Structure formats: structure tokens, C-alpha cells
Amino acid sequence: MKRQTLLLVALAAASSAAFCVLRAPCVEAKRGAVRLVTREVPLGREPAGGPKVRPWVSPDRRHVAYIAKAAGGEAAFVDGRMGKTYPAVANDPLSESGTGNPFTFSRDGRAAYVADFSKDRSARGPRRVVLDGAEGPSFDYIWSGGLHFSDDGRHFGYRAERGGKQFVILDGVEYGPYDDAFAPSFREYEGRGLVFAFDATRGGRQLLVVNGKEFDAEDPKGRELFFGEQARAPHEVVREGKHWIVWEGHEVGPFDEEIGLSFLHAAPRGGGWLVAFEAKRGGKQVAVVDGVEGRPYDYVGDIYISPGAAHTLYPARRADGEAFIVYDGEEGPTYSNVEIEGFDVKPFSPDGRHYFYTASRGEGYDSKQYVVADGREGRPYYYVTGVTYTPDGAHLLYLGYDRARGRTFLVRDGEEVASYKQMPEGDIRFSPDGRRTYFRLRKEDGGQDGLVVDGRAYYYDDVKDVEFSDDGRRSVFKAQRGRGWVMVVDGVESELYEPDGEKGEVGWSRDGRLALSKGGGRVAYVGRKGGREFVVVDGRAGARYDSVANLGFTPDGRHVVYTARRAGKSLVVVDGAESAEYDAFIPAGQYEKEGRLNLDGDSALSILARRGAELLRVELEIAGD
């Protein structure tokens, strides 16, 4: 592992200037030899006048449902099967932003919705759940967004109201009444089968209901019955307005405010748990580590637990404004500010033996930033970013900008190993195998975007996508030059393409316009010339279409697949072989322009399509190669 990291840093030290970029010509691809075997599964027809709302697609993108006007009200259609007519099919608001999905699907395609029997649109009910066409019991109100299937689709539950009380219904059985109740959750255990649970209150008593049996919310028997081994993990409870953290016979509190799951940290240690959290009491914040409260401060930041749970670290600040790190309960030196900066950055090395943080002294133009590693200050810089250990833990890397020298330095273990002419921007990113890196350089007014891959600097008007293959062997990024753009694959620049974004801009290629095969051997992306789009696979351009979407590889990496539009029709393309044409592929969300392609296996695809008023599931088998 250390040799891998040294190779990475040797590349970084090679030069501070941009290398010349090779340019690869685009070659016309040969037509594919595959054959597509098509099966069209009818999913019904849209009624005359269209549905009340757009079609709703199941999470697996294999089923479709919609609501349509019918004599005497509305009817739900699921895969073309018309349900009973009701005064309305409920579609309640999720928030002020609008309604949700009136249909809830299981993973295996079962569908449920809420029938509204009220004659008055301002009334809340009565309502019934309709599951696979069968009506459930009547309630005063059922929220259409609160229906739940178990993961395997075999069990179904929801919450409902009747006579001012609340009930939970599981597989047709009512539980209640309660003053308040929450949606059920499901778990499957080997030897015990399904276990369901929900929280409820009755007469001021907080309850955990497991398989229909009521327990006090804090009863360890009930918690273990549902949560299993996780029942011993720390959790928050409220008693008489005060907050406590409870785990494995430990209780810490009381505290004045909710602690919250995001501030509760736990790591397994010696068959138990090391628990750490930030809490508030009497206007001060305290860090609690392993049940022991630290000193009260005006501010306590996130508490970090090292791998192996041997050490803890957190930033703190006193009323006088002095900031410092508390490492294993001991205060470090004071600074103007201390922080653990960066996205998902952990301040400990992978083996848990080393730590770092960023500190600053001074204000404004005269401020200095330092990386403090294992308690030792590094060289001062005007700006520091991207502090991280290499994935193998062999080195500590970061970027420091020295204003006096006007350079950004890549620093390894305190030593400046490369420099660049622009300020850094963002974190240092690693390839999935941990052997390669990239980071960005800030674009100044009138200047260029900078990108450094394995120490090699590239400068363009703008840099969009940057990707490594999952094995780390391939690198790809998209860059703008003038009004056009190029794709740079393994340091080799493509020909110049036309803008492909909205309003004549250069767009991002993520989400269906750039793909790397599993194992990293192949690269494909969507190019644009003469107002037409085409797929470039391993440097070879395919047929041209009005637009291209859903670009990807089959799981085995052998086939390139995508959808395309041509002369107002939609089709699927596999290695250049085209499917039949359809009027459209059905999108699953309001922000999707084109329905998405399912990769069902190494040689199987499916997509939902529309031909006239007919709705179809198009299943494609790749054959003949």
C-alpha cells in the first residue's frame, strides 16, 4: 500500500505546469452484431381525455398507475386494470410544495391507494385503503402518503383515524385506539420471521407496540424483540421535558434540549459501545464521552471517534472566543478558530493512531492557517483545504495557498511536493482503489478552471464531470473550451463538440451521458455535432440521433445501451442495434424528461413506453453476439 501512495505523490511532484494534451480523432463505429428480441407487455390504455394526473411509475419501473375520471367520480388504473369508481382517489399534499404519489407500490408490484368517499371536497373522509383491488375498513381519515409495504412485499400497514383516536392496521388487523400513533416498521429475523412495531401514546404513556403487544417505550424486552442486537445501542428518551441518553444499563442526563440522532455517536468497543454526544444544560454545551461529562463550553462541535474507538476529538470554544481541540479529554493550544473541514472528512488515520485538525490565528488579511498533525503545527498558509489521510494511512495530504509566493502547494507529511499558480478549491479526491487523486484549482475572474489529476495540471474555461473507473485505471473529465467542449480520457483529449446543455450552455454529463463499465475497461459518452447527438464508445462514434439519454453498460460490461429520440419517436439502442420505435418512454418523476432504462441483467433490459394511448412494458433480450 505504501508503494501505491508513493507513486501517487511522485506524479504530483513531477511538475507544476500543464502538460501538453494529446488529441484523439473520432472514428465511426461499426454497426453492432447483436440482435434484440422484444416482448411487449400491455399495461392498459389511457382513457379518452388523458388521466387526471401524469402516470405514476413503481420504484422498480415495471408498473404504471394513474387516476382517471369515470362516471360518478374517479377510478384508479393499475397496469391497465380499472378499479372501482369512487367519489375521489386521495392524493394528499406532502408539503406546501405540492402533492405526493397517490399510489404506493411494493417491490414485487403490488399497489395500494386511498379511496375518498366524502361528498364534500372540504371533508377529510370517510376513507378506505384499496389494496390489490380489495377495500379495507372505513376510517374518518387515512393519509394517502402513509401506506407502507414490508421489503419483501408480503406485509402491509398504515395509520388511520376514527372518532378522534388513531389506529394502526397491519395485514388487515386493527391495533388501537391510541391518542397518537406512528407508521409501522418491519423487520425480518431468521427463525422468527416478520416482526413489526410502531410507536404510540395513550393517556400520556409512551408505548412501543411490537407484534401487537404493548411495551413501555423504554422497556428493554420490547426494544430487543424488534431491534434485536441494536436494542443495546444508545437512544434518546424524554422524561418530564428533560432529555436522557440510555444504553446497556447506562443513563446520562438530564439535559435541557433534544440531542438528536445526528449528534449521537456510537462505536463498538470490547463487546459494548463507546458513546459520545453533545448536549446542552444551563446555557452551556458539554461533550459526553463514555458516560463522562466534559467541561461546559460556549460551543462544542462534532465529536469524532477514532477507528477502534481508542480516541476521541472535538472542537470547542470558550466565552472569551478562544478555540481549541479537546483530544481524549485534554484541551489543546488555543487559536482564533479550529475546525475539521471538508466533505465527509474524518480527522483520524485509518488505523486510528494519528489525527489532524485545521487551526487559524489572526483575522482578515493577516490571518494564517495551519494543519496541526498529532499536536504539531505545520507551516502557516493564507488558506488551507483538502486535508486528508491517504486511504492506506501512509501519508497526510493537504493543499495550502501561500499569498506571498502566489502559489498553491500540495503538501505531503508537511513537505511541499508540488505547486500550482491558482488557489485551491475543494477537497482532494481519491479513486476507488485509493491509488489516484484529483483536485480542483479556483477559477479567477477572466481566468481558467484548473484540474490536477495525479499531479498533472489541466486548464480549461470550465471543468465539469471528473470520474475514475471503479478499478482506478481510467480517468475521465469533461472540459469547456470556448463555446464547445472536449472529453479527456486518460489524458487524451477528444475532438471539440457543440454545447449540449440548456440555452446553449455546456452541460454536465452525469446522469445518463457518461458511463464507465464495471471493471473500468470501457468508456462511453454522448457527443454533439451539427445539432445531433451520438454515443462515443472507446473513441468510436455511433449513429446520430436528435437526442440521447440513459447511457450505460450492462453489468458484465460487454454491451453499451442507451435510449434515443429520432423524428419524434423513442427507441432503445444496444451496441448499435435498434429496438422498435415508440411515441415516448414514460418518466417516473416530474423532473425526468425521458423514462429510464432498467438493466435487468447482463442480457436483459426493460422500459415503460407509450404507443398512442397504449401503455407498455418493453422487455428486451440481447441475443446474437
XYZ file of C-alpha atoms in Angstrom:
625
model
C 0.000 0.000 0.000
C 2.812 2.444 0.728
C 4.285 1.915 -2.748
C 0.923 2.863 -4.245
C 0.840 6.136 -2.354
C 4.459 6.958 -3.224
C 3.623 6.519 -6.898
C 0.769 8.971 -6.481
C 2.994 11.573 -4.849
C 5.810 11.088 -7.345
C 3.399 12.049 -10.091
C 2.330 15.076 -8.076
C 5.918 16.236 -7.726
C 6.706 15.855 -11.408
C 5.680 19.348 -12.478
C 3.702 22.432 -11.572
C 2.878 23.273 -15.186
C 0.213 21.922 -17.512
C 1.333 19.000 -19.661
C 0.570 19.010 -23.357
C -2.680 17.192 -24.050
C -2.888 14.581 -26.775
C -5.873 14.719 -29.077
C -7.627 11.587 -30.305
C -9.531 11.549 -33.604
C -13.090 10.263 -33.549
C -13.638 7.078 -35.597
C -17.004 5.975 -36.936
C -18.201 2.878 -35.104
C -19.242 -0.256 -36.945
C -22.840 -1.398 -36.567
C -23.340 -3.901 -33.781
C -23.852 -7.590 -34.486
C -26.321 -8.107 -31.643
C -29.987 -8.877 -32.158
C -32.762 -7.601 -29.870
C -35.647 -9.919 -29.029
C -38.621 -7.810 -27.930
C -41.566 -8.709 -25.711
C -44.266 -6.075 -25.191
C -46.370 -6.455 -22.030
C -49.653 -4.485 -22.277
C -50.304 -2.205 -19.288
C -53.630 -0.814 -20.471
C -54.690 2.285 -22.343
C -55.121 5.838 -21.233
C -58.810 6.813 -21.324
C -60.044 9.456 -23.720
C -59.052 12.866 -22.442
C -55.998 11.506 -20.626
C -55.502 10.810 -16.927
C -56.288 13.257 -14.122
C -52.580 13.419 -13.326
C -49.490 12.064 -15.049
C -48.900 8.302 -14.871
C -47.187 7.127 -11.691
C -44.392 4.597 -12.029
C -43.432 1.932 -9.476
C -39.955 2.118 -7.885
C -38.763 -0.829 -9.982
C -40.025 0.972 -13.127
C -42.015 -2.055 -14.253
C -45.556 -0.972 -13.361
C -47.655 2.096 -14.050
C -50.799 3.530 -12.463
C -52.941 6.608 -12.939
C -56.227 8.208 -11.909
C -58.936 8.894 -14.483
C -62.355 10.475 -14.468
C -65.203 7.972 -14.535
C -68.977 8.102 -14.328
C -69.775 9.184 -10.778
C -66.228 10.067 -9.744
C -62.715 8.751 -10.266
C -61.125 5.360 -10.822
C -57.582 4.089 -10.368
C -55.918 2.135 -13.165
C -53.008 -0.153 -12.227
C -51.225 -1.852 -15.134
C -54.359 -1.237 -17.186
C -56.763 -2.794 -14.695
C -59.554 -0.399 -13.750
C -60.601 -0.331 -10.112
C -63.976 0.625 -8.671
C -65.265 4.136 -9.125
C -65.135 6.344 -6.016
C -66.043 9.981 -5.403
C -62.280 10.601 -5.460
C -58.912 8.874 -5.221
C -56.973 10.691 -2.494
C -53.731 12.469 -3.331
C -52.859 14.467 -0.215
C -50.198 17.179 -0.021
C -46.789 16.144 1.250
C -45.986 19.782 1.986
C -46.715 23.258 0.703
C -44.756 22.331 -2.432
C -47.494 20.010 -3.657
C -48.977 16.532 -3.565
C -47.166 13.257 -3.352
C -47.769 9.972 -5.132
C -51.328 8.658 -4.685
C -50.056 5.103 -5.229
C -47.787 3.008 -3.022
C -46.079 0.048 -4.695
C -44.357 -2.949 -3.169
C -41.096 -4.178 -4.640
C -42.919 -7.007 -6.390
C -45.529 -4.745 -7.973
C -48.453 -4.804 -5.539
C -50.258 -1.463 -5.398
C -52.303 0.374 -2.777
C -54.157 3.682 -2.691
C -56.763 5.528 -0.612
C -60.385 5.838 -1.770
C -62.153 9.000 -0.578
C -65.918 8.558 -0.041
C -66.658 12.133 1.051
C -69.242 14.027 -0.984
C -67.850 17.343 0.245
C -64.348 18.145 -1.005
C -63.607 20.056 2.209
C -64.315 16.971 4.359
C -61.498 14.622 5.451
C -63.377 11.383 4.927
C -64.633 8.739 5.229
C -61.820 6.836 3.543
C -60.732 3.265 2.847
C -57.451 1.746 1.684
C -57.665 -0.264 -1.523
C -55.000 -2.988 -1.725
C -54.814 -5.145 -4.847
C -58.388 -4.069 -5.597
C -59.793 -5.069 -2.167
C -61.203 -2.423 0.204
C -60.122 -2.170 3.827
C -62.189 -0.902 6.791
C -63.679 2.592 6.833
C -61.984 5.400 8.802
C -62.554 9.096 9.251
C -59.179 9.839 7.707
C -56.230 7.997 6.154
C -53.275 9.961 4.779
C -52.573 8.821 1.230
C -48.819 9.246 1.725
C -48.690 6.968 4.776
C -49.053 3.476 3.286
C -46.189 1.019 3.840
C -45.132 -2.394 2.499
C -42.511 -4.639 4.063
C -39.352 -5.074 1.987
C -40.496 -8.417 0.601
C -43.934 -7.007 -0.253
C -45.768 -9.658 1.776
C -46.976 -7.354 4.553
C -48.777 -4.034 4.504
C -49.667 -1.407 7.098
C -50.866 2.138 7.645
C -52.140 4.602 10.254
C -55.756 5.807 10.376
C -58.135 7.962 12.444
C -61.627 7.184 13.753
C -63.659 9.015 16.406
C -60.752 11.253 17.391
C -58.483 8.260 18.056
C -55.713 6.720 15.992
C -55.228 3.147 14.858
C -52.524 1.148 13.087
C -53.668 -1.508 10.622
C -51.312 -4.403 9.843
C -52.324 -7.017 7.267
C -55.964 -6.130 7.880
C -55.794 -6.295 11.712
C -56.583 -3.110 13.688
C -54.431 -2.080 16.669
C -55.654 0.700 18.933
C -57.244 3.012 19.847
C -54.377 5.387 20.749
C -54.147 9.106 21.387
C -51.352 9.196 18.845
C -49.670 6.575 16.690
C -46.943 6.416 14.087
C -46.448 4.436 10.895
C -45.381 0.795 11.332
C -41.900 -0.541 10.598
C -40.987 -4.082 9.561
C -38.015 -6.356 10.249
C -37.328 -9.940 9.261
C -35.368 -12.292 11.543
C -34.153 -15.777 10.741
C -36.102 -18.268 12.806
C -38.644 -15.650 13.970
C -39.957 -14.364 10.662
C -41.565 -10.947 10.403
C -41.578 -8.555 13.353
C -43.484 -5.280 13.146
C -43.510 -2.347 15.538
C -44.819 1.183 15.931
C -44.682 3.976 18.499
C -47.879 5.170 20.155
C -49.195 7.104 23.167
C -52.227 6.541 25.361
C -53.126 8.578 28.440
C -49.694 10.221 28.487
C -47.924 6.861 28.428
C -45.380 6.331 25.648
C -45.615 2.888 24.089
C -43.685 0.633 21.747
C -46.079 -1.871 20.168
C -44.309 -4.995 18.871
C -46.301 -7.664 17.024
C -49.420 -6.229 18.651
C -48.082 -6.393 22.237
C -47.720 -3.105 24.109
C -44.497 -2.271 26.000
C -43.336 0.868 27.744
C -41.241 2.811 25.234
C -38.090 2.169 27.297
C -38.795 -1.482 28.128
C -35.668 -3.408 27.027
C -37.747 -6.528 26.304
C -39.864 -4.747 23.729
C -36.881 -2.994 22.196
C -34.892 -6.220 21.904
C -37.882 -8.023 20.403
C -37.942 -5.569 17.499
C -34.434 -4.114 17.249
C -32.503 -7.288 18.127
C -28.848 -6.547 18.884
C -29.421 -2.895 18.002
C -31.618 -2.573 21.090
C -28.446 -2.221 23.135
C -27.334 0.772 21.067
C -27.745 4.221 22.649
C -31.004 6.070 22.154
C -32.677 9.196 23.441
C -35.650 9.275 25.807
C -37.697 12.159 27.190
C -38.961 12.322 30.767
C -40.891 15.291 32.095
C -39.460 17.554 29.435
C -35.823 16.547 30.035
C -33.634 14.502 27.696
C -31.551 11.425 28.505
C -29.308 9.056 26.575
C -29.812 5.401 27.544
C -27.854 2.281 26.549
C -26.961 -1.103 28.087
C -27.940 -0.117 31.609
C -26.389 3.364 31.344
C -28.340 6.595 31.717
C -26.814 10.032 31.150
C -28.798 13.207 31.756
C -30.867 15.170 32.273
C -30.273 17.742 29.518
C -32.350 20.732 28.554
C -32.768 20.180 24.827
C -33.141 17.382 22.327
C -29.812 15.808 21.436
C -30.871 14.222 18.156
C -29.555 11.250 16.238
C -27.149 13.355 14.170
C -25.285 14.368 17.353
C -25.280 10.903 18.919
C -22.150 8.908 18.043
C -21.505 5.296 18.959
C -18.768 2.839 18.039
C -18.488 -0.835 19.049
C -15.725 -1.464 21.570
C -14.868 -4.594 23.517
C -18.288 -6.165 23.093
C -20.030 -2.928 24.107
C -20.287 0.638 22.901
C -18.233 3.800 23.178
C -20.901 6.508 23.249
C -20.281 10.193 22.653
C -22.672 13.094 22.150
C -23.055 16.857 22.511
C -25.729 18.149 24.881
C -26.987 21.423 26.395
C -27.592 22.335 30.005
C -27.917 25.732 31.641
C -26.995 27.656 28.514
C -23.732 25.739 28.044
C -22.728 22.820 25.833
C -20.997 19.711 27.097
C -19.391 16.722 25.431
C -20.253 13.376 26.969
C -17.772 10.591 26.187
C -18.233 7.079 27.547
C -20.749 8.391 30.083
C -18.372 11.061 31.440
C -19.314 14.708 31.010
C -16.579 17.076 29.887
C -16.217 20.698 30.883
C -19.048 23.036 29.890
C -18.187 25.338 26.980
C -19.960 28.003 24.979
C -19.592 25.793 21.926
C -18.918 22.097 21.344
C -18.610 20.784 17.787
C -18.977 17.302 16.365
C -17.310 14.553 18.376
C -15.149 12.194 16.319
C -14.341 8.642 17.409
C -11.200 7.020 16.026
C -11.250 3.653 14.232
C -11.005 1.094 17.011
C -12.663 3.574 19.422
C -9.435 4.275 21.323
C -9.528 8.078 20.945
C -11.967 10.975 20.676
C -11.578 14.505 19.399
C -13.839 17.547 19.172
C -13.560 21.344 18.710
C -14.688 23.682 21.489
C -14.809 27.388 22.272
C -14.963 29.417 25.490
C -16.766 32.683 26.160
C -13.531 34.646 25.616
C -13.549 33.466 21.993
C -10.581 31.135 22.275
C -10.960 27.926 20.280
C -9.158 24.615 20.723
C -9.374 20.883 20.169
C -10.150 18.509 23.022
C -8.279 15.248 22.387
C -9.024 12.380 24.774
C -10.407 14.910 27.255
C -7.355 17.219 27.192
C -7.515 20.764 25.810
C -5.004 21.622 23.091
C -3.430 25.024 22.347
C -5.753 27.951 21.688
C -6.380 29.580 18.308
C -8.743 32.086 16.752
C -10.575 29.152 15.218
C -10.272 25.386 14.833
C -12.199 23.127 12.504
C -12.382 19.758 10.824
C -13.102 20.955 7.293
C -14.156 19.127 4.167
C -16.952 16.842 2.992
C -17.148 13.601 4.965
C -13.617 14.179 6.277
C -12.534 12.139 9.284
C -9.694 13.593 11.395
C -8.175 10.197 12.258
C -5.901 7.998 10.182
C -7.415 4.663 9.111
C -5.569 2.840 11.919
C -6.745 5.422 14.489
C -3.205 6.234 15.666
C -2.897 9.735 14.170
C -5.102 12.801 13.980
C -5.238 16.269 12.457
C -7.240 19.478 12.508
C -7.055 22.904 10.875
C -6.414 25.981 13.020
C -6.091 29.714 12.365
C -4.648 32.769 14.057
C -5.390 36.395 13.295
C -8.235 37.980 11.382
C -8.859 39.001 7.792
C -5.899 39.758 5.527
C -3.344 38.932 8.213
C -4.820 35.579 9.223
C -2.789 32.379 8.990
C -3.999 28.796 8.791
C -2.163 25.712 9.993
C -2.632 21.985 9.801
C -1.974 20.516 13.233
C -0.994 16.834 12.991
C -0.601 14.800 16.183
C -0.366 18.095 18.079
C 2.397 19.606 15.890
C 1.753 22.745 13.829
C 2.642 22.702 10.160
C 3.782 25.611 8.034
C 1.427 28.644 8.049
C -0.568 29.395 4.895
C -3.102 32.023 3.974
C -5.607 29.292 3.122
C -5.688 25.529 3.721
C -8.112 22.979 2.302
C -8.445 19.308 1.382
C -6.759 17.896 4.488
C -6.961 14.106 4.413
C -5.082 10.906 5.068
C -4.442 8.674 2.091
C -6.735 5.627 2.135
C -3.829 3.389 3.203
C -2.983 5.795 6.044
C 0.618 6.200 4.918
C 0.523 9.966 4.351
C -1.289 13.153 5.309
C -2.058 15.360 2.297
C -3.446 18.874 2.007
C -3.425 21.988 -0.164
C -2.026 25.255 1.148
C -2.063 28.636 -0.586
C 0.856 30.971 0.153
C -0.177 34.516 -0.707
C 3.362 35.918 -0.586
C 4.577 33.371 -3.144
C 1.293 33.378 -5.070
C 1.199 29.587 -5.316
C -0.863 26.634 -4.148
C 1.237 23.822 -2.705
C 0.417 20.142 -2.440
C 1.761 19.213 0.982
C 2.623 15.637 1.936
C 3.504 14.960 5.576
C 4.459 18.618 5.989
C 6.646 18.773 2.853
C 5.689 20.838 -0.215
C 5.894 18.404 -3.134
C 4.258 20.375 -5.987
C 2.941 23.879 -6.664
C 0.315 25.464 -8.895
C -0.461 29.007 -9.967
C -4.100 29.172 -8.800
C -5.781 28.913 -5.415
C -7.185 25.509 -4.450
C -10.890 24.782 -4.456
C -12.476 21.862 -2.658
C -11.114 18.605 -1.333
C -8.589 16.076 -2.583
C -10.496 13.164 -4.104
C -9.252 9.593 -4.430
C -10.035 6.909 -6.974
C -11.987 3.901 -5.661
C -8.774 1.870 -5.318
C -7.125 4.729 -3.379
C -4.120 4.988 -5.704
C -5.021 8.100 -7.710
C -6.133 11.646 -6.870
C -7.615 14.765 -8.318
C -8.371 18.225 -7.009
C -9.609 21.479 -8.482
C -7.991 24.900 -8.741
C -10.102 28.012 -8.379
C -11.136 29.951 -11.465
C -10.264 33.615 -11.081
C -12.074 36.448 -12.911
C -11.279 36.136 -16.592
C -9.109 33.086 -15.967
C -9.399 29.359 -16.436
C -10.595 26.435 -14.371
C -7.820 24.177 -13.139
C -7.875 20.434 -12.532
C -4.964 18.378 -11.223
C -5.094 14.615 -11.852
C -2.229 12.609 -10.350
C -0.168 15.799 -10.213
C -0.778 16.740 -13.840
C -2.449 20.147 -14.226
C -5.054 20.875 -16.898
C -6.519 24.325 -17.594
C -9.792 24.985 -19.430
C -12.533 27.596 -19.463
C -14.591 25.293 -17.245
C -14.266 21.740 -15.930
C -17.433 19.705 -15.413
C -17.522 15.973 -14.623
C -14.466 14.214 -13.192
C -14.635 10.434 -12.809
C -12.394 7.459 -12.085
C -13.335 3.927 -13.074
C -14.151 1.599 -10.194
C -10.760 -0.130 -10.525
C -8.963 3.240 -10.696
C -7.341 2.540 -14.073
C -9.321 5.042 -16.155
C -9.805 8.769 -15.623
C -12.341 10.918 -17.471
C -13.291 14.568 -17.286
C -15.360 16.963 -19.368
C -13.988 20.427 -20.070
C -15.201 23.528 -21.876
C -13.083 25.362 -24.425
C -14.715 28.487 -25.817
C -18.280 27.620 -26.801
C -17.517 23.919 -27.203
C -16.248 21.100 -25.013
C -13.971 18.082 -25.024
C -13.876 14.816 -23.100
C -10.422 13.983 -21.750
C -9.980 10.218 -21.284
C -6.754 9.050 -19.637
C -5.165 12.384 -20.522
C -6.140 12.188 -24.210
C -8.434 14.945 -25.455
C -11.362 14.219 -27.783
C -12.347 16.379 -30.710
C -14.362 19.526 -29.970
C -18.124 19.088 -29.526
C -21.048 21.512 -29.576
C -22.750 22.793 -26.394
C -25.112 20.150 -25.027
C -26.787 21.916 -22.099
C -29.753 24.219 -21.778
C -29.789 27.595 -23.533
C -26.640 26.839 -25.485
C -24.506 26.129 -22.426
C -22.140 23.226 -21.880
C -23.921 20.808 -19.545
C -22.822 18.135 -17.108
C -22.636 14.588 -18.456
C -23.590 12.789 -15.256
C -26.973 11.039 -15.102
C -27.007 9.150 -18.351
C -24.479 10.913 -20.601
C -21.195 9.437 -19.342
C -20.573 5.788 -18.444
C -17.664 3.599 -17.377
C -18.009 -0.160 -17.481
C -17.674 -2.260 -14.363
C -14.020 -3.143 -14.079
C -13.060 0.078 -15.834
C -12.136 -1.284 -19.229
C -14.511 0.823 -21.337
C -15.662 4.445 -21.507
C -18.699 5.877 -23.306
C -20.132 9.383 -23.508
C -22.631 11.422 -25.528
C -21.192 13.844 -28.087
C -22.970 16.501 -30.115
C -22.294 17.895 -33.608
C -24.477 19.560 -36.225
C -27.368 19.638 -33.753
C -27.377 15.819 -33.489
C -26.220 13.586 -30.647
C -24.299 10.320 -30.763
C -22.522 7.939 -28.396
C -18.731 7.671 -28.462
C -17.581 4.257 -27.192
C -13.873 3.632 -26.750
C -13.195 6.502 -29.175
C -15.677 5.378 -31.860
C -18.815 7.379 -32.667
C -22.171 5.694 -33.226
C -25.249 6.686 -35.207
C -26.642 10.209 -34.840
C -29.986 10.986 -33.216
C -31.968 14.039 -32.164
C -31.105 13.279 -28.535
C -29.577 10.505 -26.415
C -30.223 9.525 -22.773
C -29.814 6.615 -20.327
C -26.281 5.782 -21.446
C -24.755 2.836 -19.611
C -23.134 -0.581 -19.814
C -24.698 -3.921 -18.995
C -23.419 -5.309 -15.659
C -20.837 -7.516 -17.397
C -19.505 -4.508 -19.356
C -19.997 -6.200 -22.738
C -22.814 -4.081 -24.149
C -23.395 -0.337 -24.484
C -27.045 0.609 -24.016
C -28.960 3.876 -24.290
C -32.235 5.436 -25.389
C -32.583 7.882 -28.254
C -35.108 10.189 -29.909
C -35.443 10.396 -33.681
C -38.134 12.244 -35.644
C -40.410 12.398 -32.597
C -40.051 8.712 -31.690
C -38.176 6.927 -28.884
C -36.077 3.779 -29.218
C -33.545 1.649 -27.320
C -30.072 1.119 -28.805
C -27.739 -1.750 -27.826
C -24.296 -1.855 -29.468
C -25.810 -0.005 -32.430
C -28.797 -2.360 -32.812
C -32.123 -0.508 -32.566
C -35.414 -1.554 -30.987
C -38.836 -0.726 -32.381
C -39.936 2.902 -32.120
C -42.417 4.235 -29.560
C -44.085 7.586 -29.050
C -42.344 8.080 -25.697
C -40.722 6.340 -22.748
C -42.677 7.067 -19.573
C -40.790 9.133 -16.958
C -41.090 8.266 -13.269
C -40.850 11.834 -11.942
C -41.781 15.325 -12.973
C -38.104 16.228 -13.395
C -37.373 13.366 -15.783
C -37.517 14.227 -19.457
C -37.285 10.620 -20.608
C -38.203 7.360 -18.928
C -35.256 5.423 -17.553
C -33.931 2.129 -18.819
C -33.819 -0.877 -16.476
C -30.709 -3.062 -16.652
C -32.303 -6.340 -15.576
C -29.199 -8.469 -16.200
C -26.228 -8.988 -18.489
C -28.541 -9.522 -21.455
C -31.935 -8.190 -20.342
C -33.405 -4.672 -20.417
C -36.831 -3.168 -19.856
C -38.515 0.214 -20.090
C -42.044 1.629 -19.845
C -43.308 3.038 -23.130
C -46.317 4.680 -24.757
C -47.598 3.950 -28.235
C -50.594 6.143 -28.930
C -52.875 5.619 -25.929
C -51.386 2.181 -25.242
C -49.057 1.764 -22.243
C -46.446 -0.984 -22.468
C -43.589 -2.588 -20.604
C -40.995 -3.278 -23.269
C -38.710 -6.190 -22.347
C -35.592 -6.672 -24.474
C -33.284 -9.685 -24.638
C -29.818 -9.205 -26.126
C -29.050 -12.098 -28.459
C -26.900 -12.928 -31.439
C -23.480 -11.860 -30.135
